[in-house]
Amino acid sequence: MSIYSADLMATKVVLITGGGTGIGKGIACAMGEHGAKVVIASRKKEVIEATAAELREQGIECESCVCDIRDYVSVTALMSFIMQTYGRLDVLVNNAAGNFPASVDQLSANAFRTVVDIDLNGTFNVSKAAFEAFLKGKGGAVVNITAPFEGWGVAYQAHAAAAKAGIDSLTRTCAVDWQPLGIRVNAVAPGSVSATEGTGRLTEALVGDRPTISCSPADIANAVMFLASDAGRFVSGEIIRVDSATGVDLLRIPVH
Ligand code: NAP
């Protein structure tokens, strides 16, 4: 049973990048269960179509659109799709990302660039396009999904940690720049979320069989809905860690 009222997100149109899998799918599901009209977008048509069909079977209003967030033309086509389908966008969740475990010496320049391109540049692209198409006219909320890496050296995560540091900075800057227009911009930094592919790969690489405590996509979705809804109407420029100081501790090395 949800801790929120069933109509928390009613009348809101919500875009979730990477909404076909993992945490993004959990956010899409939670938003839809609380009354939102949900659009999910990513590269793999068959994956997002299957997720959208699954959510519709649960009574959720959900559409999918193929989009590569690295490509601004693809992102503007996504905004056109939302305009044609719903005529508005109230909430953007920048969740899509790429990741794999690799130490700096194992990481090629191309691999580093690709992750920064998806995570950081992709977050900028979708934020900028949503701003131009929808948000600047009537306000709204943006929630970026980052990671609890700030202030630490993160083993095997040079690429993702650099990209997420950029997202943290972008979150705070957009919050300031867009505050006069009624646009709130925040971020959620999940810890180790069980049952996601990314965590599976990292856990295998770093901790082997050692048991870790972790949370579910629904726990992340609860924090996202707080920031995206009127519950968080006076909150902007914040990065909320949702990690219960658990699994990610295994990956962190303090910087002194
Ligand atoms: P995931 O299941 O691998 O989800 C990533 C999503 O991003 C996929 O649906 C993927 O779909 C999409 N994507 C990747 N590249 C894209 C591109 N160029 N354009 C559009 N979509 C793209 O991973 P997850 O674990 O749920 O992670 C979701 C978010 O949480 C990420 O921002 C991640 O950094 C963050 N996070 C996760 C954890 C964790 O424990 N899992 C911890 C901290 C932070 P396609 O392949 O179809 O494009």
PDB file of C-alpha atoms and ligand atoms in Angstrom:
ATOM      1  CA  MET A   1       0.000   0.000   0.000  1.00  0.00           C
ATOM      2  CA  SER A   2       1.293   3.456  -0.918  1.00  0.00           C
ATOM      3  CA  ILE A   3       2.224   6.098   1.666  1.00  0.00           C
ATOM      4  CA  TYR A   4       0.752   8.727  -0.698  1.00  0.00           C
ATOM      5  CA  SER A   5      -2.840   9.437  -1.638  1.00  0.00           C
ATOM      6  CA  ALA A   6      -3.896   7.709  -4.861  1.00  0.00           C
ATOM      7  CA  ASP A   7      -4.382  11.008  -6.711  1.00  0.00           C
ATOM      8  CA  LEU A   8      -0.999  12.560  -5.786  1.00  0.00           C
ATOM      9  CA  MET A   9       0.083  12.827  -9.444  1.00  0.00           C
ATOM     10  CA  ALA A  10      -3.388  13.135 -11.011  1.00  0.00           C
ATOM     11  CA  THR A  11      -3.574  15.434 -14.070  1.00  0.00           C
ATOM     12  CA  LYS A  12       0.246  15.449 -14.377  1.00  0.00           C
ATOM     13  CA  VAL A  13       1.962  14.360 -17.589  1.00  0.00           C
ATOM     14  CA  VAL A  14       5.295  12.779 -16.685  1.00  0.00           C
ATOM     15  CA  LEU A  15       8.225  11.862 -18.944  1.00  0.00           C
ATOM     16  CA  ILE A  16      10.669   9.251 -17.654  1.00  0.00           C
ATOM     17  CA  THR A  17      13.768   8.581 -19.733  1.00  0.00           C
ATOM     18  CA  GLY A  18      14.962   5.001 -19.445  1.00  0.00           C
ATOM     19  CA  GLY A  19      11.487   4.180 -18.138  1.00  0.00           C
ATOM     20  CA  GLY A  20      11.383   0.705 -19.674  1.00  0.00           C
ATOM     21  CA  THR A  21      13.660  -0.991 -17.151  1.00  0.00           C
ATOM     22  CA  GLY A  22      14.937  -0.986 -13.578  1.00  0.00           C
ATOM     23  CA  ILE A  23      14.481   2.131 -11.482  1.00  0.00           C
ATOM     24  CA  GLY A  24      12.866   4.082 -14.340  1.00  0.00           C
ATOM     25  CA  LYS A  25      10.214   1.389 -14.741  1.00  0.00           C
ATOM     26  CA  GLY A  26       9.585   1.524 -10.984  1.00  0.00           C
ATOM     27  CA  ILE A  27       9.155   5.302 -11.166  1.00  0.00           C
ATOM     28  CA  ALA A  28       6.829   4.998 -14.186  1.00  0.00           C
ATOM     29  CA  CYS A  29       4.729   2.435 -12.380  1.00  0.00           C
ATOM     30  CA  ALA A  30       4.501   4.484  -9.170  1.00  0.00           C
ATOM     31  CA  MET A  31       3.691   7.707 -11.021  1.00  0.00           C
ATOM     32  CA  GLY A  32       0.973   5.920 -13.005  1.00  0.00           C
ATOM     33  CA  GLU A  33      -0.494   4.266  -9.920  1.00  0.00           C
ATOM     34  CA  HIS A  34      -0.858   7.766  -8.453  1.00  0.00           C
ATOM     35  CA  GLY A  35      -2.775   9.091 -11.430  1.00  0.00           C
ATOM     36  CA  ALA A  36      -0.095  10.442 -13.780  1.00  0.00           C
ATOM     37  CA  LYS A  37      -0.158  10.060 -17.537  1.00  0.00           C
ATOM     38  CA  VAL A  38       3.223   8.499 -18.196  1.00  0.00           C
ATOM     39  CA  VAL A  39       5.542   8.678 -21.212  1.00  0.00           C
ATOM     40  CA  ILE A  40       8.578   6.399 -21.189  1.00  0.00           C
ATOM     41  CA  ALA A  41      11.441   6.850 -23.652  1.00  0.00           C
ATOM     42  CA  SER A  42      14.621   4.962 -24.505  1.00  0.00           C
ATOM     43  CA  ARG A  43      16.438   3.392 -27.460  1.00  0.00           C
ATOM     44  CA  LYS A  44      15.016  -0.147 -27.464  1.00  0.00           C
ATOM     45  CA  LYS A  45      11.544  -0.066 -29.008  1.00  0.00           C
ATOM     46  CA  GLU A  46      10.625  -3.616 -27.987  1.00  0.00           C
ATOM     47  CA  VAL A  47      11.575  -2.976 -24.349  1.00  0.00           C
ATOM     48  CA  ILE A  48       9.628   0.257 -23.859  1.00  0.00           C
ATOM     49  CA  GLU A  49       6.630  -1.041 -25.811  1.00  0.00           C
ATOM     50  CA  ALA A  50       6.504  -4.141 -23.611  1.00  0.00           C
ATOM     51  CA  THR A  51       6.753  -2.044 -20.436  1.00  0.00           C
ATOM     52  CA  ALA A  52       4.078   0.371 -21.662  1.00  0.00           C
ATOM     53  CA  ALA A  53       1.769  -2.567 -22.432  1.00  0.00           C
ATOM     54  CA  GLU A  54       2.446  -4.050 -18.978  1.00  0.00           C
ATOM     55  CA  LEU A  55       1.600  -0.741 -17.288  1.00  0.00           C
ATOM     56  CA  ARG A  56      -1.570  -0.298 -19.368  1.00  0.00           C
ATOM     57  CA  GLU A  57      -2.667  -3.772 -18.250  1.00  0.00           C
ATOM     58  CA  GLN A  58      -2.416  -2.437 -14.694  1.00  0.00           C
ATOM     59  CA  GLY A  59      -4.750   0.424 -15.610  1.00  0.00           C
ATOM     60  CA  ILE A  60      -2.003   3.030 -16.034  1.00  0.00           C
ATOM     61  CA  GLU A  61      -2.144   5.521 -18.914  1.00  0.00           C
ATOM     62  CA  CYS A  62       1.253   4.998 -20.537  1.00  0.00           C
ATOM     63  CA  GLU A  63       2.797   5.786 -23.928  1.00  0.00           C
ATOM     64  CA  SER A  64       6.265   4.941 -25.202  1.00  0.00           C
ATOM     65  CA  CYS A  65       8.553   6.727 -27.635  1.00  0.00           C
ATOM     66  CA  VAL A  66      11.899   5.641 -29.010  1.00  0.00           C
ATOM     67  CA  CYS A  67      14.605   8.195 -28.255  1.00  0.00           C
ATOM     68  CA  ASP A  68      18.387   8.356 -27.955  1.00  0.00           C
ATOM     69  CA  ILE A  69      19.004  11.121 -25.443  1.00  0.00           C
ATOM     70  CA  ARG A  70      22.514  11.727 -26.847  1.00  0.00           C
ATOM     71  CA  ASP A  71      20.939  13.002 -30.051  1.00  0.00           C
ATOM     72  CA  TYR A  72      19.195  16.391 -29.744  1.00  0.00           C
ATOM     73  CA  VAL A  73      17.146  15.801 -32.906  1.00  0.00           C
ATOM     74  CA  SER A  74      15.814  12.570 -31.401  1.00  0.00           C
ATOM     75  CA  VAL A  75      15.033  14.421 -28.165  1.00  0.00           C
ATOM     76  CA  THR A  76      13.088  17.188 -29.953  1.00  0.00           C
ATOM     77  CA  ALA A  77      11.116  14.469 -31.785  1.00  0.00           C
ATOM     78  CA  LEU A  78      10.243  13.063 -28.356  1.00  0.00           C
ATOM     79  CA  MET A  79       8.933  16.469 -27.278  1.00  0.00           C
ATOM     80  CA  SER A  80       6.822  16.648 -30.477  1.00  0.00           C
ATOM     81  CA  PHE A  81       5.395  13.211 -29.644  1.00  0.00           C
ATOM     82  CA  ILE A  82       4.407  14.402 -26.155  1.00  0.00           C
ATOM     83  CA  MET A  83       2.924  17.603 -27.590  1.00  0.00           C
ATOM     84  CA  GLN A  84       0.811  15.619 -30.063  1.00  0.00           C
ATOM     85  CA  THR A  85      -0.232  13.034 -27.478  1.00  0.00           C
ATOM     86  CA  TYR A  86      -0.921  15.147 -24.401  1.00  0.00           C
ATOM     87  CA  GLY A  87      -0.240  18.787 -25.333  1.00  0.00           C
ATOM     88  CA  ARG A  88       1.659  19.339 -22.096  1.00  0.00           C
ATOM     89  CA  LEU A  89       4.463  18.105 -19.847  1.00  0.00           C
ATOM     90  CA  ASP A  90       4.496  18.738 -16.103  1.00  0.00           C
ATOM     91  CA  VAL A  91       7.269  16.515 -14.785  1.00  0.00           C
ATOM     92  CA  LEU A  92      10.534  15.323 -16.319  1.00  0.00           C
ATOM     93  CA  VAL A  93      12.500  12.499 -14.721  1.00  0.00           C
ATOM     94  CA  ASN A  94      16.004  12.230 -16.211  1.00  0.00           C
ATOM     95  CA  ASN A  95      16.710   8.615 -15.314  1.00  0.00           C
ATOM     96  CA  ALA A  96      18.404   7.108 -18.399  1.00  0.00           C
ATOM     97  CA  ALA A  97      22.070   6.241 -18.002  1.00  0.00           C
ATOM     98  CA  GLY A  98      24.739   3.796 -19.090  1.00  0.00           C
ATOM     99  CA  ASN A  99      27.151   2.035 -16.783  1.00  0.00           C
ATOM    100  CA  PHE A 100      29.548  -0.884 -16.378  1.00  0.00           C
ATOM    101  CA  PRO A 101      32.335  -1.540 -13.872  1.00  0.00           C
ATOM    102  CA  ALA A 102      35.858  -0.651 -15.066  1.00  0.00           C
ATOM    103  CA  SER A 103      38.934   0.734 -13.372  1.00  0.00           C
ATOM    104  CA  VAL A 104      40.539   3.793 -14.947  1.00  0.00           C
ATOM    105  CA  ASP A 105      43.301   1.700 -16.513  1.00  0.00           C
ATOM    106  CA  GLN A 106      40.696  -0.584 -18.123  1.00  0.00           C
ATOM    107  CA  LEU A 107      38.583   2.314 -19.388  1.00  0.00           C
ATOM    108  CA  SER A 108      39.037   3.433 -23.005  1.00  0.00           C
ATOM    109  CA  ALA A 109      38.596   7.088 -23.964  1.00  0.00           C
ATOM    110  CA  ASN A 110      35.585   6.066 -26.017  1.00  0.00           C
ATOM    111  CA  ALA A 111      33.948   4.243 -23.104  1.00  0.00           C
ATOM    112  CA  PHE A 112      34.458   7.226 -20.796  1.00  0.00           C
ATOM    113  CA  ARG A 113      33.034   9.613 -23.417  1.00  0.00           C
ATOM    114  CA  THR A 114      30.038   7.384 -24.098  1.00  0.00           C
ATOM    115  CA  VAL A 115      28.921   7.277 -20.458  1.00  0.00           C
ATOM    116  CA  VAL A 116      29.370  11.028 -20.022  1.00  0.00           C
ATOM    117  CA  ASP A 117      27.463  11.520 -23.276  1.00  0.00           C
ATOM    118  CA  ILE A 118      24.487   9.449 -22.146  1.00  0.00           C
ATOM    119  CA  ASP A 119      24.324  10.505 -18.499  1.00  0.00           C
ATOM    120  CA  LEU A 120      25.394  14.144 -18.454  1.00  0.00           C
ATOM    121  CA  ASN A 121      24.860  15.378 -22.012  1.00  0.00           C
ATOM    122  CA  GLY A 122      21.654  13.346 -22.265  1.00  0.00           C
ATOM    123  CA  THR A 123      20.323  14.938 -19.077  1.00  0.00           C
ATOM    124  CA  PHE A 124      21.153  18.368 -20.457  1.00  0.00           C
ATOM    125  CA  ASN A 125      19.569  17.581 -23.860  1.00  0.00           C
ATOM    126  CA  VAL A 126      16.258  16.389 -22.435  1.00  0.00           C
ATOM    127  CA  SER A 127      16.100  19.172 -19.828  1.00  0.00           C
ATOM    128  CA  LYS A 128      16.803  21.835 -22.444  1.00  0.00           C
ATOM    129  CA  ALA A 129      14.306  20.447 -24.967  1.00  0.00           C
ATOM    130  CA  ALA A 130      11.595  20.038 -22.299  1.00  0.00           C
ATOM    131  CA  PHE A 131      12.269  23.584 -21.135  1.00  0.00           C
ATOM    132  CA  GLU A 132      11.888  24.994 -24.641  1.00  0.00           C
ATOM    133  CA  ALA A 133       8.817  22.932 -25.548  1.00  0.00           C
ATOM    134  CA  PHE A 134       6.874  23.005 -22.274  1.00  0.00           C
ATOM    135  CA  LEU A 135       8.378  24.101 -18.984  1.00  0.00           C
ATOM    136  CA  LYS A 136       9.371  27.704 -19.689  1.00  0.00           C
ATOM    137  CA  GLY A 137       5.769  28.601 -20.450  1.00  0.00           C
ATOM    138  CA  LYS A 138       4.073  27.247 -17.342  1.00  0.00           C
ATOM    139  CA  GLY A 139       6.642  25.844 -14.902  1.00  0.00           C
ATOM    140  CA  GLY A 140       7.019  22.271 -13.738  1.00  0.00           C
ATOM    141  CA  ALA A 141       9.362  19.910 -11.962  1.00  0.00           C
ATOM    142  CA  VAL A 142      12.536  18.138 -13.060  1.00  0.00           C
ATOM    143  CA  VAL A 143      14.016  15.259 -11.079  1.00  0.00           C
ATOM    144  CA  ASN A 144      17.428  13.967 -12.116  1.00  0.00           C
ATOM    145  CA  ILE A 145      18.545  10.513 -11.055  1.00  0.00           C
ATOM    146  CA  THR A 146      22.139  10.754  -9.938  1.00  0.00           C
ATOM    147  CA  ALA A 147      24.210   8.563  -7.571  1.00  0.00           C
ATOM    148  CA  PRO A 148      25.548   9.080  -4.032  1.00  0.00           C
ATOM    149  CA  PHE A 149      29.119   9.577  -5.246  1.00  0.00           C
ATOM    150  CA  GLU A 150      29.779  13.196  -4.285  1.00  0.00           C
ATOM    151  CA  GLY A 151      32.911  13.739  -2.184  1.00  0.00           C
ATOM    152  CA  TRP A 152      34.230  10.207  -2.644  1.00  0.00           C
ATOM    153  CA  GLY A 153      36.562   8.290  -4.876  1.00  0.00           C
ATOM    154  CA  VAL A 154      34.399   5.566  -6.360  1.00  0.00           C
ATOM    155  CA  ALA A 155      36.159   2.388  -7.399  1.00  0.00           C
ATOM    156  CA  TYR A 156      35.494   1.190 -10.963  1.00  0.00           C
ATOM    157  CA  GLN A 157      33.228   4.184 -11.603  1.00  0.00           C
ATOM    158  CA  ALA A 158      35.413   7.013 -12.995  1.00  0.00           C
ATOM    159  CA  HIS A 159      33.077   7.461 -15.975  1.00  0.00           C
ATOM    160  CA  ALA A 160      29.752   7.340 -14.097  1.00  0.00           C
ATOM    161  CA  ALA A 161      31.043   9.299 -11.105  1.00  0.00           C
ATOM    162  CA  ALA A 162      32.299  12.108 -13.359  1.00  0.00           C
ATOM    163  CA  ALA A 163      29.002  12.169 -15.241  1.00  0.00           C
ATOM    164  CA  LYS A 164      26.934  12.176 -12.048  1.00  0.00           C
ATOM    165  CA  ALA A 165      29.055  15.000 -10.587  1.00  0.00           C
ATOM    166  CA  GLY A 166      28.146  16.970 -13.706  1.00  0.00           C
ATOM    167  CA  ILE A 167      24.473  16.112 -13.217  1.00  0.00           C
ATOM    168  CA  ASP A 168      24.636  17.296  -9.591  1.00  0.00           C
ATOM    169  CA  SER A 169      26.081  20.609 -10.757  1.00  0.00           C
ATOM    170  CA  LEU A 170      23.532  20.923 -13.571  1.00  0.00           C
ATOM    171  CA  THR A 171      20.738  20.239 -11.072  1.00  0.00           C
ATOM    172  CA  ARG A 172      21.762  23.133  -8.844  1.00  0.00           C
ATOM    173  CA  THR A 173      22.393  25.530 -11.734  1.00  0.00           C
ATOM    174  CA  CYS A 174      19.102  24.786 -13.509  1.00  0.00           C
ATOM    175  CA  ALA A 175      17.311  25.229 -10.172  1.00  0.00           C
ATOM    176  CA  VAL A 176      18.736  28.740  -9.864  1.00  0.00           C
ATOM    177  CA  ASP A 177      18.345  29.738 -13.528  1.00  0.00           C
ATOM    178  CA  TRP A 178      14.773  28.464 -13.788  1.00  0.00           C
ATOM    179  CA  GLN A 179      13.472  29.406 -10.338  1.00  0.00           C
ATOM    180  CA  PRO A 180      11.913  32.665 -11.636  1.00  0.00           C
ATOM    181  CA  LEU A 181       9.907  30.623 -14.151  1.00  0.00           C
ATOM    182  CA  GLY A 182       8.397  28.308 -11.545  1.00  0.00           C
ATOM    183  CA  ILE A 183      10.495  25.310 -12.500  1.00  0.00           C
ATOM    184  CA  ARG A 184      11.878  23.252  -9.635  1.00  0.00           C
ATOM    185  CA  VAL A 185      14.920  21.066 -10.304  1.00  0.00           C
ATOM    186  CA  ASN A 186      16.090  18.418  -7.850  1.00  0.00           C
ATOM    187  CA  ALA A 187      17.885  15.098  -7.861  1.00  0.00           C
ATOM    188  CA  VAL A 188      17.613  11.727  -6.173  1.00  0.00           C
ATOM    189  CA  ALA A 189      20.768   9.715  -5.524  1.00  0.00           C
ATOM    190  CA  PRO A 190      19.861   6.039  -5.098  1.00  0.00           C
ATOM    191  CA  GLY A 191      22.100   3.680  -3.209  1.00  0.00           C
ATOM    192  CA  SER A 192      22.366   0.084  -4.216  1.00  0.00           C
ATOM    193  CA  VAL A 193      19.001  -0.835  -5.679  1.00  0.00           C
ATOM    194  CA  SER A 194      18.313  -4.541  -5.739  1.00  0.00           C
ATOM    195  CA  ALA A 195      17.023  -6.300  -8.815  1.00  0.00           C
ATOM    196  CA  THR A 196      18.559  -3.893 -11.301  1.00  0.00           C
ATOM    197  CA  GLU A 197      21.042  -4.992 -13.927  1.00  0.00           C
ATOM    198  CA  GLY A 198      23.517  -2.249 -13.031  1.00  0.00           C
ATOM    199  CA  THR A 199      23.680  -3.231  -9.383  1.00  0.00           C
ATOM    200  CA  GLY A 200      24.028  -6.866 -10.340  1.00  0.00           C
ATOM    201  CA  ARG A 201      27.071  -6.118 -12.477  1.00  0.00           C
ATOM    202  CA  LEU A 202      28.707  -3.823  -9.917  1.00  0.00           C
ATOM    203  CA  THR A 203      28.034  -6.114  -6.980  1.00  0.00           C
ATOM    204  CA  GLU A 204      29.488  -9.060  -8.829  1.00  0.00           C
ATOM    205  CA  ALA A 205      32.605  -7.091  -9.743  1.00  0.00           C
ATOM    206  CA  LEU A 206      33.191  -5.515  -6.361  1.00  0.00           C
ATOM    207  CA  VAL A 207      31.767  -7.553  -3.541  1.00  0.00           C
ATOM    208  CA  GLY A 208      31.382 -11.086  -4.853  1.00  0.00           C
ATOM    209  CA  ASP A 209      29.101 -13.079  -2.583  1.00  0.00           C
ATOM    210  CA  ARG A 210      29.233 -10.613   0.301  1.00  0.00           C
ATOM    211  CA  PRO A 211      25.638  -9.784   1.252  1.00  0.00           C
ATOM    212  CA  THR A 212      24.528  -6.178   0.816  1.00  0.00           C
ATOM    213  CA  ILE A 213      21.385  -4.484   2.043  1.00  0.00           C
ATOM    214  CA  SER A 214      19.597  -2.656  -0.718  1.00  0.00           C
ATOM    215  CA  CYS A 215      16.356  -0.948  -1.544  1.00  0.00           C
ATOM    216  CA  SER A 216      13.809  -1.366  -4.329  1.00  0.00           C
ATOM    217  CA  PRO A 217      12.855   0.895  -7.276  1.00  0.00           C
ATOM    218  CA  ALA A 218       9.673   1.722  -5.314  1.00  0.00           C
ATOM    219  CA  ASP A 219      11.776   3.326  -2.546  1.00  0.00           C
ATOM    220  CA  ILE A 220      13.425   5.556  -5.140  1.00  0.00           C
ATOM    221  CA  ALA A 221      10.055   6.328  -6.716  1.00  0.00           C
ATOM    222  CA  ASN A 222       8.714   7.570  -3.370  1.00  0.00           C
ATOM    223  CA  ALA A 223      11.488  10.166  -3.146  1.00  0.00           C
ATOM    224  CA  VAL A 224      10.982  11.163  -6.794  1.00  0.00           C
ATOM    225  CA  MET A 225       7.245  11.630  -6.243  1.00  0.00           C
ATOM    226  CA  PHE A 226       7.867  13.796  -3.198  1.00  0.00           C
ATOM    227  CA  LEU A 227      10.062  16.118  -5.281  1.00  0.00           C
ATOM    228  CA  ALA A 228       7.830  16.015  -8.370  1.00  0.00           C
ATOM    229  CA  SER A 229       4.542  16.634  -6.585  1.00  0.00           C
ATOM    230  CA  ASP A 230       3.134  19.526  -4.580  1.00  0.00           C
ATOM    231  CA  ALA A 231       4.526  17.795  -1.473  1.00  0.00           C
ATOM    232  CA  GLY A 232       7.871  19.268  -2.522  1.00  0.00           C
ATOM    233  CA  ARG A 233       6.553  22.578  -3.864  1.00  0.00           C
ATOM    234  CA  PHE A 234       9.112  24.657  -1.922  1.00  0.00           C
ATOM    235  CA  VAL A 235      12.070  22.349  -2.582  1.00  0.00           C
ATOM    236  CA  SER A 236      14.536  23.098  -5.385  1.00  0.00           C
ATOM    237  CA  GLY A 237      18.253  22.608  -6.010  1.00  0.00           C
ATOM    238  CA  GLU A 238      18.410  19.656  -3.610  1.00  0.00           C
ATOM    239  CA  ILE A 239      20.048  16.285  -4.054  1.00  0.00           C
ATOM    240  CA  ILE A 240      18.396  13.694  -1.834  1.00  0.00           C
ATOM    241  CA  ARG A 241      20.384  10.573  -1.093  1.00  0.00           C
ATOM    242  CA  VAL A 242      18.165   7.522  -0.810  1.00  0.00           C
ATOM    243  CA  ASP A 243      20.711   4.919   0.174  1.00  0.00           C
ATOM    244  CA  SER A 244      20.271   4.264   3.881  1.00  0.00           C
ATOM    245  CA  ALA A 245      24.108   4.345   3.938  1.00  0.00           C
ATOM    246  CA  THR A 246      24.163   0.777   2.647  1.00  0.00           C
ATOM    247  CA  GLY A 247      25.658  -1.018  -0.346  1.00  0.00           C
ATOM    248  CA  VAL A 248      27.301   1.966  -1.970  1.00  0.00           C
ATOM    249  CA  ASP A 249      29.570   2.331   1.071  1.00  0.00           C
ATOM    250  CA  LEU A 250      31.391  -0.671  -0.266  1.00  0.00           C
ATOM    251  CA  LEU A 251      32.340   1.301  -3.361  1.00  0.00           C
ATOM    252  CA  ARG A 252      33.423   4.525  -1.699  1.00  0.00           C
ATOM    253  CA  ILE A 253      36.848   5.682  -0.678  1.00  0.00           C
ATOM    254  CA  PRO A 254      36.846   8.956   1.304  1.00  0.00           C
ATOM    255  CA  VAL A 255      38.807  11.838  -0.218  1.00  0.00           C
ATOM    256  CA  HIS A 256      40.859  13.574   2.465  1.00  0.00           C
TER     257      HIS A 256
HETATM  258  P1  NAP B   1      19.011   0.346 -16.254  1.00  0.00           P
HETATM  259  O1  NAP B   1      17.929  -0.627 -15.957  1.00  0.00           O
HETATM  260  O2  NAP B   1      20.176  -0.101 -17.061  1.00  0.00           O
HETATM  261  O3  NAP B   1      18.322   1.620 -16.930  1.00  0.00           O
HETATM  262  C1  NAP B   1      18.967   2.505 -17.743  1.00  0.00           C
HETATM  263  C2  NAP B   1      17.974   2.925 -18.805  1.00  0.00           C
HETATM  264  O4  NAP B   1      18.560   3.958 -19.595  1.00  0.00           O
HETATM  265  C3  NAP B   1      17.585   1.801 -19.742  1.00  0.00           C
HETATM  266  O5  NAP B   1      16.179   1.680 -19.763  1.00  0.00           O
HETATM  267  C4  NAP B   1      18.120   2.222 -21.102  1.00  0.00           C
HETATM  268  O6  NAP B   1      17.209   1.852 -22.134  1.00  0.00           O
HETATM  269  C5  NAP B   1      18.192   3.741 -20.938  1.00  0.00           C
HETATM  270  N1  NAP B   1      19.218   4.335 -21.797  1.00  0.00           N
HETATM  271  C6  NAP B   1      20.538   4.049 -21.830  1.00  0.00           C
HETATM  272  N2  NAP B   1      21.140   4.779 -22.780  1.00  0.00           N
HETATM  273  C7  NAP B   1      20.183   5.565 -23.350  1.00  0.00           C
HETATM  274  C8  NAP B   1      20.185   6.527 -24.384  1.00  0.00           C
HETATM  275  N3  NAP B   1      21.310   6.847 -25.049  1.00  0.00           N
HETATM  276  N4  NAP B   1      19.016   7.141 -24.707  1.00  0.00           N
HETATM  277  C9  NAP B   1      17.868   6.812 -24.058  1.00  0.00           C
HETATM  278  N5  NAP B   1      17.802   5.913 -23.063  1.00  0.00           N
HETATM  279  C10 NAP B   1      18.955   5.293 -22.729  1.00  0.00           C
HETATM  280  O7  NAP B   1      19.629   0.987 -14.937  1.00  0.00           O
HETATM  281  P2  NAP B   1      19.063   1.331 -13.483  1.00  0.00           P
HETATM  282  O8  NAP B   1      19.926   0.620 -12.543  1.00  0.00           O
HETATM  283  O9  NAP B   1      17.589   1.176 -13.418  1.00  0.00           O
HETATM  284  O10 NAP B   1      19.474   2.887 -13.393  1.00  0.00           O
HETATM  285  C11 NAP B   1      18.544   3.941 -13.529  1.00  0.00           C
HETATM  286  C12 NAP B   1      19.182   5.209 -12.979  1.00  0.00           C
HETATM  287  O11 NAP B   1      19.520   5.060 -11.605  1.00  0.00           O
HETATM  288  C13 NAP B   1      20.481   5.606 -13.681  1.00  0.00           C
HETATM  289  O12 NAP B   1      20.560   7.001 -13.789  1.00  0.00           O
HETATM  290  C14 NAP B   1      21.549   5.084 -12.733  1.00  0.00           C
HETATM  291  O13 NAP B   1      22.782   5.764 -12.870  1.00  0.00           O
HETATM  292  C15 NAP B   1      20.893   5.383 -11.402  1.00  0.00           C
HETATM  293  N6  NAP B   1      21.408   4.600 -10.273  1.00  0.00           N
HETATM  294  C16 NAP B   1      21.160   3.253 -10.203  1.00  0.00           C
HETATM  295  C17 NAP B   1      21.602   2.539  -9.087  1.00  0.00           C
HETATM  296  C18 NAP B   1      21.292   1.075  -8.933  1.00  0.00           C
HETATM  297  O14 NAP B   1      21.580   0.517  -7.860  1.00  0.00           O
HETATM  298  N7  NAP B   1      20.725   0.390  -9.917  1.00  0.00           N
HETATM  299  C19 NAP B   1      22.340   3.187  -8.088  1.00  0.00           C
HETATM  300  C20 NAP B   1      22.603   4.556  -8.204  1.00  0.00           C
HETATM  301  C21 NAP B   1      22.109   5.257  -9.302  1.00  0.00           C
HETATM  302  P3  NAP B   1      17.673   1.492 -23.654  1.00  0.00           P
HETATM  303  O15 NAP B   1      18.779   0.515 -23.550  1.00  0.00           O
HETATM  304  O16 NAP B   1      16.405   0.966 -24.265  1.00  0.00           O
HETATM  305  O17 NAP B   1      18.086   2.793 -24.275  1.00  0.00           O
END
